[in-house]
Amino acid sequence: MKVTGIIAEYNPFHNGHEYQMKTVRQALNPDFLIVVLSGDHVQRGTPALLDKFSRTQMALCCGADLVLELPVSYSCSSAEYFAEGAVSLLHGLGVVTHLCFGCETPRQELFIKTASLLNQEPPSYRQALKASLKKGLPYPAARAGALTACLHPNQADSEEAALLRSPNNLLGVEYCRVLDKLHSPIKPWPILRVGSGYHEQSFSDPDSYPSASAIRSYLSAHSDLNGLYSQMPRTAARLLQKAVKERRNILEDDYSLLLQTQLLRESLLSLTEYLDLSEELSRRIIRNRNQFQSFSQFCRLLKTKEVTYTRIQRSLLHVLLNLKEIYPVSYARVLGFRKESAELLHRIKKEGSLPLLTKLANAREILSPSGQKLLAQDVFASNFYQAVSSQKSGLPFIHEYQKPIIIQE
Amino acid sequence: MKVTGIIAEYNPFHNGHEYQMKTVRQALNPDFLIVVLSGDHVQRGTPALLDKFSRTQMALCCGADLVLELPVSYSCSSAEYFAEGAVSLLHGLGVVTHLCFGCETPRQELFIKTASLLNQEPPSYRQALKASLKKGLPYPAARAGALTACLHPNQADSEEAALLRSPNNLLGVEYCRVLDKLHSPIKPWPILRVGSGYHEQSFSDPDSYPSASAIRSYLSAHSDLNGLYSQMPRTAARLLQKAVKERRNILEDDYSLLLQTQLLRESLLSLTEYLDLSEELSRRIIRNRNQFQSFSQFCRLLKTKEVTYTRIQRSLLHVLLNLKEIYPVSYARVLGFRKESAELLHRIKKEGSLPLLTKLANAREILSPSGQKLLAQDVFASNFYQAVSSQKSGLPFIHEYQKPIIIQE
């Protein structure tokens, strides 16, 4: 049985995502396609535009067979932890044969070699890295240079270094590093990214694929969705339209009041207990909290040369969601599946090392104490998202335990 | 020197309050009039309609010489604690000669006698109370009956019992009980309440005084303030108009999202740590929190025969404001004064047992550790209020420490 895994956020799902699924189907012809999806909060440190069940529905309508949730402490984390959570989840299913990801340099062997080297850190690499850092080079550049120095000492630059210099490849390298560490039988399968860059804010080329970021920009500037219909598969566009009409779409600034009052509760000491909050950043937060206007404005205010905007956004989200610890991935939570995937679920149950969680009510019996803590973080984060959504839309609050998983006919 | 104290909320200030001040001036001819004012959160367990500095300004414009803040753990508390906080504050100033309060039965000696008896609890009273409670009478009725049984054993009813049966007298009785306990030289001075009842929702009689509650109702139903100008002194109306125009007026439902997400953080155990939260009420909160729609709707949902709506509202506010302990009143915080009150401030500094706090920056030097904790509760509660107000209005957040006290020319 061939099973391909994809790690995604679908924030929201668009034509580029559909293209990726179709390409995977053509290239690998898998029996099943599993998506590991960020839950209600995504890697850039914000709430997702749409809740995870809406995004799961989009994925299932457009080609996925099974959607699993990436726990919030991994989904709102640096590339390294994001990769660790998602890949170890796929690995633990025991059935995945390929991991497909988008990149700029679709050369499998290059990814594998680079990942393995970064994991091993041979002495020549470590020495070169140390020397470059001493010279004051920033870490990414130092790392790329050290890789060349170690692999091709007589060259000025190497393909591996070039790989590391493209941000679109970096996540793929992290995925491969986790596969390497786990000695996983899963084969990495890089495919060329098409369409606009990750941060592209407009639909520049009508024949090209959009970026999720451009779609979110469009939504914040337009009251109608007409300009989006050409950018998204029909079902995804309809789901988005319904959510927007019901005012269920959430942006980081819907969290502004919550963040401001939460920060008033904190002290320098209590802030440093959250994930990713250094003492330096905590100090800046305390020093600047009287200038708070909104979530996004406050992130811009805290931004320095040393710390990325995204890192700050994630840190603040950790404060809101009370994230203080990362527990190991110890279950696979099902958000939805196609009805015809019964065999896949059956095989995972038989061959996987992680229990499949389909009903939260069973969690206590199935999960270890640390697994229960991991799940509790997700339940709180999703209830938090749901509370904001229900206050904004006026629709009833539905507790995470009451939400059925999506079963697509 | 004659100094009269008034305990008030001015939520908001209206003609009835002005009438009270004028009556006090005529009846007692005091040299100075001191108001103890609930801060940004009031006794019915809600945020005040306007922030404390706006309400201080109203009071100073309309007749007060000095306005002091009643700390939040007392202002959002039962009649008993509310009275304890406010009266011990006035007593500690060392200069107050009279305490003036509104009532239905303006007979000083009756208040003094009733209060002293409730404090002493002589055996005959205690026996009668016990017997009535055993018969299943509710506490207020049992207490009124026991008072008659103890004072006038051969009568079916007594004036003292009648006093206790009017809700408008009860707060006065509590004030007098605190004066009695403190052996305070302050003389209680009940004056007849005029105008609509406390809970009256409309301006029934054009020649009568309104209730603050009717004004709040009017504001939530009308977009213009035209109907209010006849109900409030001109300056107070102008201040209210300005606040409404700037969207700085706050209602309990402006706290809805904050309360809903805070309740998601709590457990049965953590809830019972807050002031006034019995295990029974905590259990009802946890059981019903998925039905949360808004602050007011949730209070109605939790309401039972045994627990008043106001008590529930206060309990929920305690959760939001993190109120877990009541510290003794150990300072007098100045919110504002008339410029001509210099002598009054001078005398308080000389004769009072409580330090006068005019600058928060001095708090650490002046206050005991427990006084600093009392103040920290107020600073947090006011910053919380200010955050909500600044998010609603779009005006900059101003930290409690940055706000100047009001000095009225």
PDB file of C-alpha atoms in Angstrom, chain A residues 2 7 25 30 44 50 65 69 76-77 95 122 155 191 207 220 235 247 257 265 275 292 302 319 364 370 396 402:
ATOM      1  CA  LYS A   2       1.351   3.406  -0.978  1.00  0.00           C
ATOM      2  CA  ILE A   7       1.988  18.696   5.996  1.00  0.00           C
ATOM      3  CA  ARG A  25      -1.484  11.700  -7.317  1.00  0.00           C
ATOM      4  CA  PRO A  30      -0.721   6.663  -3.797  1.00  0.00           C
ATOM      5  CA  ARG A  44       2.941  32.373  11.809  1.00  0.00           C
ATOM      6  CA  LEU A  50     -11.100  29.433   9.460  1.00  0.00           C
ATOM      7  CA  ASP A  65      -8.365  10.922   2.349  1.00  0.00           C
ATOM      8  CA  GLU A  69      -4.389  17.505  13.663  1.00  0.00           C
ATOM      9  CA  CYS A  76       2.672  27.451  16.564  1.00  0.00           C
ATOM     10  CA  SER A  77       6.360  26.763  16.754  1.00  0.00           C
ATOM     11  CA  VAL A  95       1.725   3.152   6.996  1.00  0.00           C
ATOM     12  CA  PRO A 122      30.891  16.168  11.604  1.00  0.00           C
ATOM     13  CA  GLN A 155      34.464  25.162  -3.767  1.00  0.00           C
ATOM     14  CA  ILE A 191       8.058  18.789  -5.590  1.00  0.00           C
ATOM     15  CA  ASP A 207      -2.479  32.148 -14.695  1.00  0.00           C
ATOM     16  CA  SER A 220      -9.256  42.121   4.878  1.00  0.00           C
ATOM     17  CA  THR A 235     -16.074  23.924  -2.608  1.00  0.00           C
ATOM     18  CA  ARG A 247     -18.536  36.359  10.605  1.00  0.00           C
ATOM     19  CA  LEU A 257      -8.454  42.772  23.836  1.00  0.00           C
ATOM     20  CA  ARG A 265      -1.910  39.925  34.431  1.00  0.00           C
ATOM     21  CA  LEU A 275       7.449  28.814  25.337  1.00  0.00           C
ATOM     22  CA  PHE A 292      -0.562  48.266  23.210  1.00  0.00           C
ATOM     23  CA  LEU A 302       8.292  44.663  19.602  1.00  0.00           C
ATOM     24  CA  VAL A 319       0.895  33.691  26.395  1.00  0.00           C
ATOM     25  CA  ARG A 364      -8.660   9.308  29.141  1.00  0.00           C
ATOM     26  CA  SER A 370       1.568  13.310  29.003  1.00  0.00           C
ATOM     27  CA  PRO A 396     -23.688  29.384  19.852  1.00  0.00           C
ATOM     28  CA  GLN A 402     -19.188  18.331  21.115  1.00  0.00           C
TER      29      GLN A 402
END
